[in-house]
One Martini backbone bead per residue (centre of mass of N, CA, C, O) as a GRO file, in nm:
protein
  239
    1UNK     BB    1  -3.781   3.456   1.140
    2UNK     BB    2  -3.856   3.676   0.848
    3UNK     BB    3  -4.012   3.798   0.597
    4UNK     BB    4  -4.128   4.084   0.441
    5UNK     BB    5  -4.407   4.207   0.411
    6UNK     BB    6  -4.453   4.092   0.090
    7UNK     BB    7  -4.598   4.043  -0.206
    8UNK     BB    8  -4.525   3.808  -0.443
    9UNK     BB    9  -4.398   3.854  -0.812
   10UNK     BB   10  -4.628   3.676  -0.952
   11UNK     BB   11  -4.837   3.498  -1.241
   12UNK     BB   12  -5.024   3.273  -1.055
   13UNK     BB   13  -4.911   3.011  -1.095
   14UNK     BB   14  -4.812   2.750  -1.035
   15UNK     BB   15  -4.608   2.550  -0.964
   16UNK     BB   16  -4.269   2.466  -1.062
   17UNK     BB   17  -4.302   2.166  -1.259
   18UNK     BB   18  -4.083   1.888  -1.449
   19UNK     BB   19  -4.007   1.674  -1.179
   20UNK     BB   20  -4.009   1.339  -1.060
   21UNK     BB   21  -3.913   1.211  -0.715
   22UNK     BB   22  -3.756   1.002  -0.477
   23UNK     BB   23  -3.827   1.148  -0.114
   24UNK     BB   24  -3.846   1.054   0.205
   25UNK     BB   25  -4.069   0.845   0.104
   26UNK     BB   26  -4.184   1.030  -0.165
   27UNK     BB   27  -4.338   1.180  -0.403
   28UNK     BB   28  -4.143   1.462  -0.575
   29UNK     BB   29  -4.098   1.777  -0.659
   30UNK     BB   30  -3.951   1.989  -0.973
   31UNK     BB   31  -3.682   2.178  -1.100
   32UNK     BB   32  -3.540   2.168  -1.409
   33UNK     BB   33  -3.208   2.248  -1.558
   34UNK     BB   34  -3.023   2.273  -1.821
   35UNK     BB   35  -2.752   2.321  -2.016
   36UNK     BB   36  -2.663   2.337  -2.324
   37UNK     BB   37  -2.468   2.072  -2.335
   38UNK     BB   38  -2.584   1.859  -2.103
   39UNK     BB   39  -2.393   1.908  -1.900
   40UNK     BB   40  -2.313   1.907  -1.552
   41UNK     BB   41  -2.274   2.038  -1.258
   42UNK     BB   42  -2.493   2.010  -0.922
   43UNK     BB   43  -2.764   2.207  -0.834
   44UNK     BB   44  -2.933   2.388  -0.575
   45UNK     BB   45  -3.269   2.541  -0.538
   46UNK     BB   46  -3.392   2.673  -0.230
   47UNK     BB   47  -3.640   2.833  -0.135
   48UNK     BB   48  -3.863   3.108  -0.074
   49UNK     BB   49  -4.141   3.099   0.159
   50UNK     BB   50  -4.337   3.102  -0.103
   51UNK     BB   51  -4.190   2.896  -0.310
   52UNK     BB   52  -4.226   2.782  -0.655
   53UNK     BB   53  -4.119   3.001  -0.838
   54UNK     BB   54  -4.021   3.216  -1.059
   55UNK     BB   55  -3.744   3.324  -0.924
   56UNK     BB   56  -3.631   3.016  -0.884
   57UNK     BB   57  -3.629   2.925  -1.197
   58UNK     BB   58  -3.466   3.131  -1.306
   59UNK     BB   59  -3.209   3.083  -1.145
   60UNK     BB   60  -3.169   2.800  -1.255
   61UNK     BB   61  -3.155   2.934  -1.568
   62UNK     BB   62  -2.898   3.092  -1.490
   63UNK     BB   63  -2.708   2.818  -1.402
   64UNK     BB   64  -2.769   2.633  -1.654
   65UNK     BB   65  -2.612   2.888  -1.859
   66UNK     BB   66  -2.329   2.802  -1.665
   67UNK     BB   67  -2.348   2.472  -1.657
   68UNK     BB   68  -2.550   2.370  -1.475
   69UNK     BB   69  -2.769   2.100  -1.309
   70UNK     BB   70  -3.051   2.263  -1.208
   71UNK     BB   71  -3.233   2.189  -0.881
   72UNK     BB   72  -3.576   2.288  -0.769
   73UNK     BB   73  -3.770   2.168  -0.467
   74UNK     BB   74  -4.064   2.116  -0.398
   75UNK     BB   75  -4.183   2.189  -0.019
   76UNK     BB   76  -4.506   2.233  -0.117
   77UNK     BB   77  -4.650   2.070  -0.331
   78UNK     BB   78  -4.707   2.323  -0.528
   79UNK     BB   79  -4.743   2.575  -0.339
   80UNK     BB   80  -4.818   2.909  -0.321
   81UNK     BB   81  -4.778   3.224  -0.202
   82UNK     BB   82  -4.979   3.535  -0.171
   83UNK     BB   83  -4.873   3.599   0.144
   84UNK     BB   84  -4.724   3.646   0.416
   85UNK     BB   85  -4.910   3.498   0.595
   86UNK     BB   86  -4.921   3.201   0.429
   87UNK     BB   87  -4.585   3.206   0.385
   88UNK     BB   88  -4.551   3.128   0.735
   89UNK     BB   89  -4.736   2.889   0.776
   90UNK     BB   90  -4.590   2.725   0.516
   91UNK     BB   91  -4.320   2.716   0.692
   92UNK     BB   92  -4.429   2.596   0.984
   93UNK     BB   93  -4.535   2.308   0.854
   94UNK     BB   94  -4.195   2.280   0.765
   95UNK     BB   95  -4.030   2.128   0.916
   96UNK     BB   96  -3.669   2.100   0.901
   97UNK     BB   97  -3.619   1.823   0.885
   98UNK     BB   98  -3.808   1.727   0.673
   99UNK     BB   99  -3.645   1.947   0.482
  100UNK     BB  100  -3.403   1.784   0.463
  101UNK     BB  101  -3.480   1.503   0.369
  102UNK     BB  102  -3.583   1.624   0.091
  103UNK     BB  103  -3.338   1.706   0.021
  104UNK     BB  104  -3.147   1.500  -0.009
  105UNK     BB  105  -3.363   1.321  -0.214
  106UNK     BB  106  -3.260   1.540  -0.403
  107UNK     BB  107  -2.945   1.483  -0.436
  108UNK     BB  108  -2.984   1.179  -0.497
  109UNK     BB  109  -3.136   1.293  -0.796
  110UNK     BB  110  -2.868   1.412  -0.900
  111UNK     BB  111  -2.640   1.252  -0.857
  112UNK     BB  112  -2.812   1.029  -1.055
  113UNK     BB  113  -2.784   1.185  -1.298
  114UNK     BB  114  -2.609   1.183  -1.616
  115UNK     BB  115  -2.573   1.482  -1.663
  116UNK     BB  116  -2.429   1.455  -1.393
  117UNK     BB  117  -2.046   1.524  -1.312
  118UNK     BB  118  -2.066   1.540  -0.993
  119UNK     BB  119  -1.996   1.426  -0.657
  120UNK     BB  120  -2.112   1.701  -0.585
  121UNK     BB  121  -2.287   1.990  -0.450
  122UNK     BB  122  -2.473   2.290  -0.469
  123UNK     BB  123  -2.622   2.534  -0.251
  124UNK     BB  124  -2.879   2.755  -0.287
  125UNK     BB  125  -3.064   3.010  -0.111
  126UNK     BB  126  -3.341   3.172  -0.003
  127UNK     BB  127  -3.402   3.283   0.356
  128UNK     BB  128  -3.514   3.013   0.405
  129UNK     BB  129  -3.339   2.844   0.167
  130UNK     BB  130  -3.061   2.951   0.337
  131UNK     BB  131  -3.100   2.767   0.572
  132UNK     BB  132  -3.131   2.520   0.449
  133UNK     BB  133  -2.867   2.502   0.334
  134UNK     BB  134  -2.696   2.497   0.649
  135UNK     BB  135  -2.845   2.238   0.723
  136UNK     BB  136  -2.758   2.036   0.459
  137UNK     BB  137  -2.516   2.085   0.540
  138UNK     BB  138  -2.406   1.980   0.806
  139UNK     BB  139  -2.577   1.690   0.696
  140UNK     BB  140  -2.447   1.689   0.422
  141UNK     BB  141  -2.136   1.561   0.240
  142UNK     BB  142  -2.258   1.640  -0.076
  143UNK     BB  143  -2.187   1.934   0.002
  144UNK     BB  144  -1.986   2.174  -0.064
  145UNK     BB  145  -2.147   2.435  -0.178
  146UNK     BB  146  -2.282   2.715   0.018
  147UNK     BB  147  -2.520   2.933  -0.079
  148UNK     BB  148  -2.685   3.201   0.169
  149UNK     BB  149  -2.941   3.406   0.114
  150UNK     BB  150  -3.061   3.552   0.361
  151UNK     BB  151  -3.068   3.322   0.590
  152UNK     BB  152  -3.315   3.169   0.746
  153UNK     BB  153  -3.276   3.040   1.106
  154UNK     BB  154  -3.466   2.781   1.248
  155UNK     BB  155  -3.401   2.812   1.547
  156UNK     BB  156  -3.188   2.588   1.550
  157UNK     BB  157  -2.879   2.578   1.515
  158UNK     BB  158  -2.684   2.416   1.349
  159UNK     BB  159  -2.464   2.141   1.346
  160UNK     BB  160  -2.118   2.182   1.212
  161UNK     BB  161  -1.935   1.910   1.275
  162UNK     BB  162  -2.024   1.774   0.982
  163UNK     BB  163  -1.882   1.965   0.808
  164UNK     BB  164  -1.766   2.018   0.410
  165UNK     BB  165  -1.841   2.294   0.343
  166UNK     BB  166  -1.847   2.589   0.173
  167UNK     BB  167  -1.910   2.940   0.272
  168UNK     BB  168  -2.136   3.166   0.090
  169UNK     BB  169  -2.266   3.457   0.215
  170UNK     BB  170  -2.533   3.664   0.192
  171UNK     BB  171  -2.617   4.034   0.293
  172UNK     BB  172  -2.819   4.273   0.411
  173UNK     BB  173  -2.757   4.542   0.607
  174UNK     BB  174  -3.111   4.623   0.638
  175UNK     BB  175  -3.169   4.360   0.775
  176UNK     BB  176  -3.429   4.304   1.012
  177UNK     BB  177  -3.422   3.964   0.975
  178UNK     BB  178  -3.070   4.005   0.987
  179UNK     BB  179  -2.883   4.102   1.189
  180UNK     BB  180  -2.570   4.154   1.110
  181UNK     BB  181  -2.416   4.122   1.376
  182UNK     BB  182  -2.521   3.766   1.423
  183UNK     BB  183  -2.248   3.675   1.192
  184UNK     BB  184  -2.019   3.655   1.381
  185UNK     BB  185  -2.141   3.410   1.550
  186UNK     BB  186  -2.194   3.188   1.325
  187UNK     BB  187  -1.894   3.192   1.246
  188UNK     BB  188  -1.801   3.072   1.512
  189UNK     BB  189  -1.971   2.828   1.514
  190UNK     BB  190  -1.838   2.693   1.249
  191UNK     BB  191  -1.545   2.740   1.320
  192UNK     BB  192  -1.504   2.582   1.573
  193UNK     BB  193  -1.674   2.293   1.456
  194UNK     BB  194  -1.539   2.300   1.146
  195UNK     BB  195  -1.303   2.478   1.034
  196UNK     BB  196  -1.466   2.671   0.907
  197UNK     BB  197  -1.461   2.946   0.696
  198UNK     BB  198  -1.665   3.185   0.665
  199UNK     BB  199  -1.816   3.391   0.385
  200UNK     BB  200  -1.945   3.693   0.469
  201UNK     BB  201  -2.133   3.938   0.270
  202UNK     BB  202  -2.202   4.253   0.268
  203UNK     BB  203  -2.496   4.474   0.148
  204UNK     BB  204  -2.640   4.783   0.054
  205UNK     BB  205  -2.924   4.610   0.179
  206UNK     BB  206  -3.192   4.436   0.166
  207UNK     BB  207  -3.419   4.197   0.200
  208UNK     BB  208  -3.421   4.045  -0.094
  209UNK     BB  209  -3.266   4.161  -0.325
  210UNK     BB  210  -3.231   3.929  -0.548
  211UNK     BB  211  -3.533   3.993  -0.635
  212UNK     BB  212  -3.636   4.091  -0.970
  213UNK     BB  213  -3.972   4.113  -0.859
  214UNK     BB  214  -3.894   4.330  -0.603
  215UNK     BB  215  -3.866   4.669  -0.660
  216UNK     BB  216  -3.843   4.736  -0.333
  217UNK     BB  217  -3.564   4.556  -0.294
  218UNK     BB  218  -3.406   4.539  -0.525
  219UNK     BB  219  -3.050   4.515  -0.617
  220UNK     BB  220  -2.845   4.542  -0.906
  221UNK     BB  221  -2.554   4.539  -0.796
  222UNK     BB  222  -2.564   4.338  -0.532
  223UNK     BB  223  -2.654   4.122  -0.731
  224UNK     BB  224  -2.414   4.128  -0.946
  225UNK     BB  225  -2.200   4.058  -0.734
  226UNK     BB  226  -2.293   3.777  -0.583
  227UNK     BB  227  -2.316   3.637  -0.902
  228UNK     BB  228  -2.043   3.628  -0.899
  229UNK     BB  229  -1.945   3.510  -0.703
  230UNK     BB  230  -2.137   3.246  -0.675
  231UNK     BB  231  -1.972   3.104  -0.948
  232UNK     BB  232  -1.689   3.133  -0.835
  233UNK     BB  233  -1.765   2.898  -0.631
  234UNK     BB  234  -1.903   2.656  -0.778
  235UNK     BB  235  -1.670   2.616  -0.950
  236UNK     BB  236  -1.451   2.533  -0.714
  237UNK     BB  237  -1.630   2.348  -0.502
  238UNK     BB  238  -1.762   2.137  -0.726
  239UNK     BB  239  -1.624   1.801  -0.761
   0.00000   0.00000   0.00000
């Protein structure tokens, strides 16, 4: 499944990079936004298709405005994609294997910094990135609170019975890149393997609502309602 052929409404600039951090053996970079008051429970944000975006970084720092230490990890290293095209390639050829050991490495680096207060972390992503939330949720307990905006599952669903995350998914009923009917499937077989009920939520909204760089498809209704539900679910379950 892809993201809907649009492309990314950003200023052109390369990916947004502040830190640099070793991840699955390699040195990785991200985005990383502080709260005001210097420290606070550790949140990933992970990036959709086209890249570490302004848009990801936004999130990152309206995270870090509620209080949390928000790390972005640049999964393209450093690329962003300019049209659809570019964007499913630049997916295609990050395995999710790949993907998830890097995100690990990112886990690693935020619960090592000083400044964050949790001992698991809430992982937020979007598309892709929503995907990858379920992935890293899955095989890594130090994930607590997973919340996968429209994620999308690349290949095999993944094995949830070593999940311990709570689980709150965001979904626009018009998404034609995950259709509604597929959710009530995902959430019996996470509910099945691994006892957690998920919360999936549907919005009468298409694929990509909450990305407000993209005004054909961005709804500000569904979007302010997602991200109240998704600060008090990671405040709730970010230990």
């Amino acid at each position: 499944m892809a993201d809907t052929p649009d492309t990314p409404r950003s200023t052109g600039r390369p990916s947004h990079q502040n830190v640099t951090f070793d991840s699955a053996g390699t040195p990785a970079h991200g985005y990383l936004a502080r709260p005001p008051a210097g420290s606070g429970p550790g949140v990933l944000v992970i990036q959709e298709w086209w890249g570490l975006t302004d848009h990801i970084a936004d999130v990152a720092d309206r995270l870090a405005a509620q209080g949390f230490v928000a790390l972005a990890p640049d999964l393209y290293g450093g690329n962003v994609a300019h049209d659809s095209d570019e964007a499913f390639r630049m997916m295609r050829e990050l395995p999710v294997a790949r993907g998830v050991e890097l995100l690990a490495g990112a886990v690693d680096h935020l619960l090592a910094r000083p400044e964050v207060t949790s001992e698991t972390v809430g992982a937020v992503g979007f598309c892709m990135g929503g995907g990858f939330v379920l992935y890293l949720a899955a095989s890594d307990p130090r994930v607590s609170a997973a919340v996968p905006f429209y994620g999308v599952i690349q290949g095999e669903v993944p094995d949830f019975s070593g999940l311990k995350a709570q689980i709150l998914g965001h979904y626009g009923e018009r998404d034609e890149a995950i259709p509604v009917a597929t959710l009530d499937g995902l959430r019996r077989t996470i509910e099945q393997q691994s006892g957690i009920e998920a919360d999936f939520r549907v919005y009468p909204a298409d694929h990509a609502f909450f990305n407000d760089g993209r005004p054909e498809v961005y709804d500000p209704e569904s979007s302010a309602k997602a991200w109240a539900a998704t600060l008090e679910f990671l405040t709730t379950h970010i230990s």
